[in-house]
Amino acid sequence: MNIEQLKARLLELSNQTKAIQDKAAAGNRELLPEEHETVVALADEFDRVEAQLQTAERLASIQDRASAGTGRRTDPAPAAPAASGQNANGLQNTALRTQSERDRWGFSNLGEFAKSVVDWGRGTRDPRIIQNASLSTYSSEGIGADGGVAVPPEFRANIQQLVTGEDSILGRCDAQPTNSNLVIVPTDEDTVWGSSGGVRVYRRAEAGTMSQSKIALKDITVRIEEMYALVPVTDGLLRDAPMLANFLGTKAGQKLNFKITDEIINGTGSQGQMLGILNAPCTVSVAKESSQAAATIVAANILKMYARMPDAVRRNAVWLINQDIEPQLLSINTTFKDAVGSAGIAAGVSGLIPEGGLRYDPTNGTLMGRPIIATEACQTIGTVGDIVLAYLPGYFAPYEAGGVRSDMSMHLWFDQGVSAFRWTFRIGGQPWLSAPIARKNGSNTLSHFVTLATR
């Protein structure tokens, strides 16, 4: 806790003790045994917090004396009266009244904070950084040639929301926080109709012995690796705080978001990348139709892709597409056949396709009743990955607890008048399934992820 928080805690402990004493006085009685124990515990904690406050104030005094340098050789001019909301140094008062102010350390936006850090490196000490930076972010990562200062928690949360929010592919996956760099999770890929291995169900005659079976588990291992964005910003941009806040608060988050989406779809699983859907061994591919023209998508492609996903999960599936295929989807149609199998019926209604099912609806973004997400991570039309039917909760994406880490330093490119802003996010991922799902009846396998072969 910083100095202001320690003072607030002392006041809180004092009020709690006084409330217990006032209650006993109002009843004209001595303290009850449990009340006495509580008062003693509060007094002990008061002593500990008071000692911490004294240490913190002494450290702050040392910092103030160190930053003062050799001092003035002449008497300073009288200080101008402080403006409303400012202290004698012309800085915003550091008495933070609300939780939101405390989360922002008293800064109104990320740009104001960034400029304050740069000014610190040039000799202007902002007390908001002194009072709110804990030892873990102030000493070991202190401002100077060896490091920077962590960004206040509310600004970190704003960037994190861009990565794991509702509009993110990651937000639809099975994304779980972890404190480990290596996650090993047992999985069960035994189907309810499985006839070899796993839990089995038998019949037996009266008094017959029971056959045994056991759970068939396998481990899935995911390594958590770091991805980062390192952004240089000129001093000229730093002087424009509102523009900087908008730039830092959105651009880095958008870049991280797309990088994650791209790896979820296209990741190779090597060199620190996540194992993407297109390279996963569990993904199934639907063949093109005979004589199908190049770079096209026909109704039979959509229907067959839909049929290759387990019914239990496809109600929660989504279509991932490259926007170039939208004209194909808008003109899609089905050719009906007569009783003997001849194609070319001029008109008809399929009883198997629900109303509005096959029709592509760009307004509501649905196809076969499932949502459509257009992303530049999907491949160009006519190649594998231009359209993917994906059950994204079937993709396991553990990430480091705490989310995106934000740091800044003015020393990396000091000679060029450029400050460095860095965001790091540790994440790994791969599908839960290790292989396609074998059918009980039928040769076509099923999967959480279905693609269309090259046309």
Short mmCIF file of C-alpha atoms in Angstrom, two decimals:
data_model
loop_
_atom_site.label_atom_id
_atom_site.label_comp_id
_atom_site.label_asym_id
_atom_site.label_seq_id
_atom_site.Cartn_x
_atom_site.Cartn_y
_atom_site.Cartn_z
CA MET A 1 0.00 0.00 0.00
CA ASN A 2 1.13 3.56 -0.64
CA ILE A 3 1.19 6.35 1.95
CA GLU A 4 -2.39 7.51 1.34
CA GLN A 5 -3.69 3.93 1.55
CA LEU A 6 -1.79 3.29 4.78
CA LYS A 7 -3.25 6.46 6.34
CA ALA A 8 -6.72 5.43 5.25
CA ARG A 9 -6.22 1.99 6.82
CA LEU A 10 -5.12 3.54 10.12
CA LEU A 11 -8.26 5.69 10.17
CA GLU A 12 -10.39 2.64 9.41
CA LEU A 13 -8.82 0.63 12.26
CA SER A 14 -9.30 3.54 14.65
CA ASN A 15 -12.97 3.87 13.70
CA GLN A 16 -13.55 0.13 14.16
CA THR A 17 -12.00 0.22 17.64
CA LYS A 18 -14.01 3.29 18.63
CA ALA A 19 -17.25 1.68 17.42
CA ILE A 20 -16.70 -1.33 19.69
CA GLN A 21 -15.90 0.88 22.69
CA ASP A 22 -18.91 3.15 22.04
CA LYS A 23 -21.20 0.11 21.86
CA ALA A 24 -20.01 -1.08 25.28
CA ALA A 25 -20.30 2.41 26.75
CA ALA A 26 -23.85 2.78 25.44
CA GLY A 27 -24.79 -0.43 27.27
CA ASN A 28 -23.02 0.74 30.43
CA ARG A 29 -20.94 -2.45 30.49
CA GLU A 30 -17.41 -3.76 30.14
CA LEU A 31 -16.16 -5.20 26.88
CA LEU A 32 -17.28 -8.74 26.21
CA PRO A 33 -14.48 -11.35 25.87
CA GLU A 34 -14.87 -11.55 22.08
CA GLU A 35 -14.97 -7.73 21.85
CA HIS A 36 -11.79 -7.52 23.88
CA GLU A 37 -10.05 -9.99 21.55
CA THR A 38 -11.16 -7.95 18.53
CA VAL A 39 -9.90 -4.69 20.05
CA VAL A 40 -6.53 -6.29 20.83
CA ALA A 41 -6.26 -7.61 17.27
CA LEU A 42 -7.17 -4.20 15.85
CA ALA A 43 -4.58 -2.54 18.06
CA ASP A 44 -1.89 -5.00 16.94
CA GLU A 45 -2.73 -4.36 13.29
CA PHE A 46 -2.74 -0.58 13.95
CA ASP A 47 0.82 -0.86 15.27
CA ARG A 48 1.94 -2.84 12.21
CA VAL A 49 0.35 -0.42 9.73
CA GLU A 50 1.74 2.57 11.62
CA ALA A 51 5.23 1.07 11.35
CA GLN A 52 4.72 0.54 7.61
CA LEU A 53 3.55 4.15 7.24
CA GLN A 54 6.62 5.47 9.04
CA THR A 55 8.87 3.43 6.75
CA ALA A 56 7.00 4.58 3.63
CA GLU A 57 7.17 8.23 4.68
CA ARG A 58 10.88 7.91 5.36
CA LEU A 59 11.46 6.38 1.91
CA ALA A 60 9.42 9.15 0.30
CA SER A 61 11.48 11.72 2.17
CA ILE A 62 14.68 10.09 0.89
CA GLN A 63 13.34 10.18 -2.66
CA ASP A 64 12.37 13.83 -2.32
CA ARG A 65 15.82 14.77 -1.00
CA ALA A 66 17.54 12.76 -3.74
CA SER A 67 15.46 14.35 -6.49
CA ALA A 68 16.08 17.84 -5.10
CA GLY A 69 19.75 17.67 -6.19
CA THR A 70 22.06 20.36 -4.90
CA GLY A 71 19.26 22.89 -4.55
CA ARG A 72 19.15 26.54 -5.56
CA ARG A 73 22.06 28.89 -5.04
CA THR A 74 19.71 31.88 -4.87
CA ASP A 75 16.42 32.37 -3.17
CA PRO A 76 13.52 31.14 -5.32
CA ALA A 77 10.81 33.45 -6.50
CA PRO A 78 7.59 33.24 -4.50
CA ALA A 79 5.45 30.34 -5.66
CA ALA A 80 2.35 31.28 -7.60
CA PRO A 81 -0.92 30.37 -5.93
CA ALA A 82 -1.94 26.81 -6.79
CA ALA A 83 -4.79 26.52 -9.22
CA SER A 84 -7.92 24.70 -8.19
CA GLY A 85 -7.22 20.98 -8.09
CA GLN A 86 -3.43 21.51 -8.24
CA ASN A 87 -0.67 21.50 -5.70
CA ALA A 88 2.13 23.99 -5.31
CA ASN A 89 4.15 22.23 -8.02
CA GLY A 90 1.39 22.78 -10.57
CA LEU A 91 0.57 19.05 -10.56
CA GLN A 92 -2.81 17.51 -9.91
CA ASN A 93 -3.53 16.82 -6.25
CA THR A 94 -2.94 13.18 -5.36
CA ALA A 95 -5.86 12.77 -2.94
CA LEU A 96 -7.83 10.16 -4.85
CA ARG A 97 -11.46 10.07 -3.79
CA THR A 98 -12.95 7.32 -5.98
CA GLN A 99 -11.83 3.81 -6.93
CA SER A 100 -11.65 4.86 -10.57
CA GLU A 101 -9.23 7.68 -9.67
CA ARG A 102 -7.11 5.25 -7.64
CA ASP A 103 -7.03 2.78 -10.56
CA ARG A 104 -5.77 5.61 -12.79
CA TRP A 105 -3.33 6.90 -10.11
CA GLY A 106 -4.97 10.31 -10.54
CA PHE A 107 -4.22 10.60 -14.27
CA SER A 108 -7.12 11.57 -16.53
CA ASN A 109 -5.94 9.46 -19.48
CA LEU A 110 -3.08 7.26 -20.67
CA GLY A 111 -1.51 10.11 -22.60
CA GLU A 112 -1.20 12.27 -19.48
CA PHE A 113 0.44 9.36 -17.65
CA ALA A 114 2.88 8.72 -20.54
CA LYS A 115 3.91 12.38 -20.66
CA SER A 116 4.44 12.36 -16.89
CA VAL A 117 6.79 9.37 -17.18
CA VAL A 118 8.81 11.11 -19.90
CA ASP A 119 8.96 14.33 -17.83
CA TRP A 120 10.18 12.25 -14.89
CA GLY A 121 13.17 11.09 -16.90
CA ARG A 122 13.95 14.75 -17.61
CA GLY A 123 13.91 15.77 -13.96
CA THR A 124 10.26 16.70 -13.23
CA ARG A 125 9.01 14.35 -10.48
CA ASP A 126 5.27 13.70 -10.50
CA PRO A 127 4.13 12.69 -6.96
CA ARG A 128 1.34 10.58 -8.45
CA ILE A 129 3.96 8.10 -9.66
CA ILE A 130 5.89 8.22 -6.37
CA GLN A 131 2.79 7.59 -4.25
CA ASN A 132 1.19 4.90 -6.40
CA ALA A 133 4.06 2.84 -7.81
CA SER A 134 4.62 -0.17 -5.57
CA LEU A 135 8.13 -1.45 -4.93
CA SER A 136 7.67 -4.16 -7.57
CA THR A 137 7.02 -1.53 -10.23
CA TYR A 138 9.03 1.33 -8.80
CA SER A 139 12.35 -0.17 -7.69
CA SER A 140 13.00 -3.41 -9.59
CA GLU A 141 11.48 -1.88 -12.71
CA GLY A 142 12.36 1.66 -11.73
CA ILE A 143 12.71 4.61 -14.01
CA GLY A 144 16.25 4.92 -15.29
CA ALA A 145 18.61 3.39 -17.81
CA ASP A 146 17.61 -0.15 -16.83
CA GLY A 147 13.83 -0.07 -17.01
CA GLY A 148 10.53 1.77 -17.06
CA VAL A 149 7.35 2.02 -15.04
CA ALA A 150 4.24 -0.16 -15.21
CA VAL A 151 1.05 1.38 -16.56
CA PRO A 152 -1.76 2.04 -14.01
CA PRO A 153 -4.24 -0.86 -13.73
CA GLU A 154 -7.24 0.88 -15.32
CA PHE A 155 -5.30 1.60 -18.52
CA ARG A 156 -4.11 -2.00 -18.63
CA ALA A 157 -7.71 -3.17 -18.31
CA ASN A 158 -8.75 -1.00 -21.25
CA ILE A 159 -6.17 -2.68 -23.51
CA GLN A 160 -7.00 -6.15 -22.20
CA GLN A 161 -10.66 -5.69 -23.13
CA LEU A 162 -9.69 -5.27 -26.78
CA VAL A 163 -8.03 -8.67 -26.72
CA THR A 164 -10.53 -10.81 -24.82
CA GLY A 165 -13.77 -8.89 -25.39
CA GLU A 166 -16.95 -10.09 -27.10
CA ASP A 167 -15.70 -9.19 -30.58
CA SER A 168 -12.55 -11.25 -30.19
CA ILE A 169 -12.14 -14.79 -31.53
CA LEU A 170 -10.22 -15.54 -28.33
CA GLY A 171 -13.28 -14.57 -26.28
CA ARG A 172 -15.26 -17.34 -28.00
CA CYS A 173 -12.60 -20.01 -27.36
CA ASP A 174 -12.02 -21.97 -24.18
CA ALA A 175 -9.64 -19.29 -22.87
CA GLN A 176 -8.49 -19.90 -19.30
CA PRO A 177 -6.02 -17.93 -17.15
CA THR A 178 -3.06 -19.79 -15.65
CA ASN A 179 0.04 -19.03 -13.59
CA SER A 180 2.10 -21.75 -15.28
CA ASN A 181 4.21 -21.61 -18.44
CA LEU A 182 3.25 -25.20 -19.27
CA VAL A 183 -0.31 -26.52 -18.98
CA ILE A 184 -0.96 -30.28 -18.99
CA VAL A 185 -4.66 -31.23 -18.90
CA PRO A 186 -6.17 -34.73 -19.13
CA THR A 187 -8.83 -35.09 -21.83
CA ASP A 188 -11.41 -37.74 -22.67
CA GLU A 189 -12.00 -38.27 -26.40
CA ASP A 190 -14.05 -41.43 -25.99
CA THR A 191 -17.41 -41.10 -27.80
CA VAL A 192 -20.68 -42.35 -26.31
CA TRP A 193 -20.84 -44.94 -29.11
CA GLY A 194 -17.20 -46.03 -28.73
CA SER A 195 -16.75 -49.80 -28.71
CA SER A 196 -13.07 -50.10 -27.83
CA GLY A 197 -11.42 -48.57 -24.78
CA GLY A 198 -12.96 -46.15 -22.34
CA VAL A 199 -16.06 -46.67 -20.25
CA ARG A 200 -18.20 -49.51 -21.67
CA VAL A 201 -21.78 -50.57 -20.96
CA TYR A 202 -22.65 -54.31 -21.06
CA ARG A 203 -25.56 -56.67 -20.55
CA ARG A 204 -25.35 -59.73 -18.35
CA ALA A 205 -27.44 -62.73 -17.51
CA GLU A 206 -28.78 -63.23 -14.00
CA ALA A 207 -25.94 -63.90 -11.55
CA GLY A 208 -23.37 -63.43 -14.34
CA THR A 209 -20.07 -61.70 -13.65
CA MET A 210 -19.58 -58.08 -14.71
CA SER A 211 -17.03 -57.02 -17.32
CA GLN A 212 -14.75 -54.17 -16.32
CA SER A 213 -13.89 -51.01 -18.19
CA LYS A 214 -11.85 -47.91 -17.39
CA ILE A 215 -11.64 -44.27 -18.33
CA ALA A 216 -9.54 -43.61 -21.44
CA LEU A 217 -7.72 -40.35 -20.75
CA LYS A 218 -4.89 -38.68 -22.62
CA ASP A 219 -2.93 -35.57 -21.79
CA ILE A 220 -2.98 -32.34 -23.79
CA THR A 221 0.13 -30.20 -23.30
CA VAL A 222 0.14 -26.49 -24.14
CA ARG A 223 3.15 -24.21 -23.68
CA ILE A 224 2.46 -20.56 -22.82
CA GLU A 225 4.65 -18.32 -24.97
CA GLU A 226 5.00 -14.55 -25.14
CA MET A 227 3.75 -12.28 -27.90
CA TYR A 228 4.50 -8.58 -27.76
CA ALA A 229 4.11 -5.18 -29.35
CA LEU A 230 6.99 -2.70 -29.08
CA VAL A 231 5.84 0.78 -30.14
CA PRO A 232 8.19 3.80 -30.47
CA VAL A 233 6.52 7.18 -29.98
CA THR A 234 8.13 10.55 -30.74
CA ASP A 235 8.30 13.34 -28.20
CA GLY A 236 6.10 15.45 -30.49
CA LEU A 237 3.29 12.91 -30.23
CA LEU A 238 3.75 12.66 -26.48
CA ARG A 239 2.93 16.36 -26.18
CA ASP A 240 -0.48 15.64 -27.68
CA ALA A 241 -1.93 13.63 -24.79
CA PRO A 242 -5.46 13.00 -26.17
CA MET A 243 -4.08 11.69 -29.48
CA LEU A 244 -1.57 9.50 -27.68
CA ALA A 245 -4.21 8.05 -25.37
CA ASN A 246 -6.35 7.09 -28.34
CA PHE A 247 -3.39 5.61 -30.22
CA LEU A 248 -2.00 3.58 -27.32
CA GLY A 249 -5.39 2.48 -26.05
CA THR A 250 -6.63 1.03 -29.32
CA LYS A 251 -3.89 0.30 -31.83
CA ALA A 252 -1.80 -2.03 -29.70
CA GLY A 253 -4.90 -3.92 -28.56
CA GLN A 254 -6.11 -4.30 -32.15
CA LYS A 255 -2.73 -5.61 -33.28
CA LEU A 256 -2.56 -8.14 -30.44
CA ASN A 257 -6.15 -9.16 -31.12
CA PHE A 258 -5.49 -9.89 -34.80
CA LYS A 259 -2.25 -11.73 -34.04
CA ILE A 260 -4.12 -14.04 -31.69
CA THR A 261 -6.95 -14.57 -34.20
CA ASP A 262 -4.44 -15.28 -36.98
CA GLU A 263 -2.64 -17.90 -34.87
CA ILE A 264 -5.90 -19.55 -33.76
CA ILE A 265 -6.70 -20.06 -37.46
CA ASN A 266 -3.26 -20.37 -39.11
CA GLY A 267 -0.74 -21.02 -36.32
CA THR A 268 1.89 -23.66 -37.07
CA GLY A 269 2.34 -24.91 -33.50
CA SER A 270 6.10 -24.30 -33.76
CA GLN A 271 8.47 -21.43 -32.96
CA GLY A 272 6.25 -20.30 -30.10
CA GLN A 273 3.06 -20.11 -32.19
CA MET A 274 -0.28 -21.59 -31.20
CA LEU A 275 -1.47 -24.65 -33.16
CA GLY A 276 -4.05 -23.22 -35.53
CA ILE A 277 -7.25 -24.79 -36.82
CA LEU A 278 -5.95 -25.23 -40.38
CA ASN A 279 -2.86 -27.15 -39.20
CA ALA A 280 -4.53 -29.22 -36.46
CA PRO A 281 -4.74 -33.00 -37.04
CA CYS A 282 -8.36 -33.04 -35.83
CA THR A 283 -9.63 -30.71 -38.60
CA VAL A 284 -11.61 -32.38 -41.40
CA SER A 285 -11.79 -31.15 -44.99
CA VAL A 286 -14.81 -31.46 -47.30
CA ALA A 287 -13.92 -32.23 -50.93
CA LYS A 288 -15.10 -29.98 -53.72
CA GLU A 289 -17.94 -31.10 -56.01
CA SER A 290 -17.08 -32.83 -59.26
CA SER A 291 -16.64 -30.31 -62.09
CA GLN A 292 -16.91 -27.44 -59.59
CA ALA A 293 -15.43 -24.26 -61.03
CA ALA A 294 -12.31 -22.78 -59.47
CA ALA A 295 -12.68 -20.22 -56.68
CA THR A 296 -16.38 -20.92 -56.14
CA ILE A 297 -18.60 -22.04 -53.29
CA VAL A 298 -21.80 -23.95 -54.03
CA ALA A 299 -24.71 -25.00 -51.85
CA ALA A 300 -23.49 -28.60 -51.65
CA ASN A 301 -20.23 -27.38 -50.05
CA ILE A 302 -22.10 -25.62 -47.24
CA LEU A 303 -24.48 -28.52 -46.59
CA LYS A 304 -21.69 -31.10 -46.51
CA MET A 305 -19.54 -28.96 -44.20
CA TYR A 306 -22.50 -28.58 -41.86
CA ALA A 307 -22.98 -32.37 -41.85
CA ARG A 308 -19.38 -32.99 -40.74
CA MET A 309 -19.74 -31.29 -37.36
CA PRO A 310 -21.27 -33.17 -34.38
CA ASP A 311 -24.87 -32.13 -33.85
CA ALA A 312 -24.28 -31.67 -30.13
CA VAL A 313 -21.91 -28.73 -30.73
CA ARG A 314 -22.81 -27.22 -34.11
CA ARG A 315 -25.68 -25.27 -32.55
CA ASN A 316 -22.88 -23.20 -30.96
CA ALA A 317 -20.62 -23.11 -34.02
CA VAL A 318 -19.70 -20.08 -36.15
CA TRP A 319 -18.57 -19.56 -39.74
CA LEU A 320 -15.17 -17.91 -40.19
CA ILE A 321 -14.90 -16.44 -43.69
CA ASN A 322 -12.80 -14.26 -45.96
CA GLN A 323 -15.02 -11.40 -47.14
CA ASP A 324 -14.20 -12.23 -50.77
CA ILE A 325 -16.59 -15.20 -50.61
CA GLU A 326 -19.64 -13.08 -49.72
CA PRO A 327 -20.71 -12.61 -53.38
CA GLN A 328 -20.65 -16.42 -53.71
CA LEU A 329 -22.83 -16.84 -50.63
CA LEU A 330 -25.31 -14.19 -51.79
CA SER A 331 -25.89 -16.05 -55.09
CA ILE A 332 -25.93 -19.56 -53.68
CA ASN A 333 -28.78 -21.88 -54.72
CA THR A 334 -29.75 -25.54 -54.62
CA THR A 335 -30.55 -27.73 -57.61
CA PHE A 336 -33.35 -30.17 -56.82
CA LYS A 337 -33.75 -33.67 -58.29
CA ASP A 338 -36.77 -35.66 -59.37
CA ALA A 339 -37.84 -39.09 -58.13
CA VAL A 340 -35.35 -40.95 -60.35
CA GLY A 341 -32.44 -38.68 -59.41
CA SER A 342 -32.36 -36.42 -62.44
CA ALA A 343 -31.29 -32.87 -61.64
CA GLY A 344 -32.75 -29.68 -62.98
CA ILE A 345 -36.14 -29.25 -61.30
CA ALA A 346 -37.21 -25.67 -62.00
CA ALA A 347 -38.81 -25.07 -58.60
CA GLY A 348 -39.18 -26.88 -55.32
CA VAL A 349 -38.87 -26.71 -51.57
CA SER A 350 -36.46 -28.82 -49.53
CA GLY A 351 -37.96 -30.25 -46.39
CA LEU A 352 -34.48 -30.72 -44.89
CA ILE A 353 -33.30 -27.10 -45.07
CA PRO A 354 -35.00 -24.91 -42.45
CA GLU A 355 -36.58 -21.63 -43.49
CA GLY A 356 -33.82 -19.12 -44.05
CA GLY A 357 -31.27 -21.86 -43.30
CA LEU A 358 -29.14 -21.98 -46.44
CA ARG A 359 -29.77 -18.35 -47.32
CA TYR A 360 -26.87 -16.06 -46.48
CA ASP A 361 -28.09 -13.09 -44.43
CA PRO A 362 -25.43 -10.34 -44.38
CA THR A 363 -27.66 -8.14 -42.19
CA ASN A 364 -27.82 -10.60 -39.31
CA GLY A 365 -24.58 -12.33 -40.30
CA THR A 366 -25.88 -15.92 -40.38
CA LEU A 367 -25.56 -18.96 -42.63
CA MET A 368 -27.50 -22.14 -41.84
CA GLY A 369 -28.63 -20.22 -38.78
CA ARG A 370 -25.09 -19.90 -37.43
CA PRO A 371 -23.24 -16.55 -36.98
CA ILE A 372 -20.67 -15.42 -39.54
CA ILE A 373 -17.39 -13.74 -38.57
CA ALA A 374 -15.41 -12.18 -41.41
CA THR A 375 -11.70 -11.96 -40.69
CA GLU A 376 -8.57 -11.22 -42.66
CA ALA A 377 -7.02 -14.26 -40.99
CA CYS A 378 -9.02 -16.48 -43.35
CA GLN A 379 -7.38 -17.47 -46.64
CA THR A 380 -8.20 -16.14 -50.11
CA ILE A 381 -11.20 -17.57 -51.96
CA GLY A 382 -10.67 -20.98 -53.53
CA THR A 383 -8.07 -22.18 -51.00
CA VAL A 384 -8.37 -24.15 -47.78
CA GLY A 385 -9.31 -21.73 -45.01
CA ASP A 386 -11.45 -19.30 -47.03
CA ILE A 387 -14.45 -20.64 -45.08
CA VAL A 388 -14.32 -22.60 -41.81
CA LEU A 389 -17.14 -24.00 -39.70
CA ALA A 390 -15.71 -23.80 -36.18
CA TYR A 391 -16.88 -24.79 -32.73
CA LEU A 392 -14.57 -22.35 -30.95
CA PRO A 393 -15.13 -23.64 -27.38
CA GLY A 394 -13.32 -26.70 -28.73
CA TYR A 395 -10.14 -24.61 -28.94
CA PHE A 396 -8.16 -24.51 -25.67
CA ALA A 397 -6.27 -21.22 -25.19
CA PRO A 398 -4.64 -20.83 -21.76
CA TYR A 399 -3.09 -17.42 -21.09
CA GLU A 400 -1.05 -15.88 -18.29
CA ALA A 401 -3.18 -14.67 -15.40
CA GLY A 402 -3.17 -10.89 -15.27
CA GLY A 403 -3.61 -10.48 -19.02
CA VAL A 404 -1.73 -7.86 -20.99
CA ARG A 405 1.33 -6.34 -19.34
CA SER A 406 2.12 -2.73 -20.25
CA ASP A 407 5.46 -0.94 -19.76
CA MET A 408 7.16 2.16 -21.10
CA SER A 409 10.68 3.62 -21.10
CA MET A 410 12.26 6.75 -22.56
CA HIS A 411 15.79 5.33 -22.51
CA LEU A 412 15.85 2.79 -25.35
CA TRP A 413 15.93 5.52 -28.03
CA PHE A 414 16.82 8.48 -25.81
CA ASP A 415 19.24 9.96 -28.38
CA GLN A 416 16.47 10.07 -30.98
CA GLY A 417 13.86 11.71 -28.76
CA VAL A 418 11.66 8.60 -28.93
CA SER A 419 10.04 6.68 -26.07
CA ALA A 420 9.28 2.96 -26.11
CA PHE A 421 5.88 1.52 -25.19
CA ARG A 422 5.68 -2.25 -24.80
CA TRP A 423 2.78 -4.66 -24.39
CA THR A 424 3.34 -8.35 -23.66
CA PHE A 425 0.79 -11.15 -23.52
CA ARG A 426 1.65 -14.79 -22.81
CA ILE A 427 -0.71 -17.26 -24.46
CA GLY A 428 -0.78 -20.71 -26.02
CA GLY A 429 -3.46 -22.77 -27.71
CA GLN A 430 -4.56 -25.82 -29.66
CA PRO A 431 -7.81 -27.73 -30.28
CA TRP A 432 -9.03 -30.06 -27.55
CA LEU A 433 -9.43 -32.88 -30.07
CA SER A 434 -6.29 -34.70 -31.16
CA ALA A 435 -7.95 -36.42 -34.14
CA PRO A 436 -11.27 -36.46 -36.05
CA ILE A 437 -14.19 -38.27 -34.41
CA ALA A 438 -14.93 -41.73 -35.82
CA ARG A 439 -18.57 -42.54 -36.52
CA LYS A 440 -20.54 -45.54 -35.25
CA ASN A 441 -22.38 -45.82 -38.57
CA GLY A 442 -20.84 -44.16 -41.58
CA SER A 443 -17.38 -43.50 -42.95
CA ASN A 444 -17.34 -39.67 -42.77
CA THR A 445 -15.51 -38.46 -39.68
CA LEU A 446 -16.71 -35.52 -37.59
CA SER A 447 -14.83 -32.65 -35.99
CA HIS A 448 -15.15 -29.36 -34.14
CA PHE A 449 -13.47 -27.71 -37.14
CA VAL A 450 -14.48 -28.23 -40.78
CA THR A 451 -12.81 -26.71 -43.84
CA LEU A 452 -13.43 -26.80 -47.60
CA ALA A 453 -10.77 -28.27 -49.88
CA THR A 454 -9.02 -26.23 -52.57
CA ARG A 455 -11.19 -25.53 -55.61
#
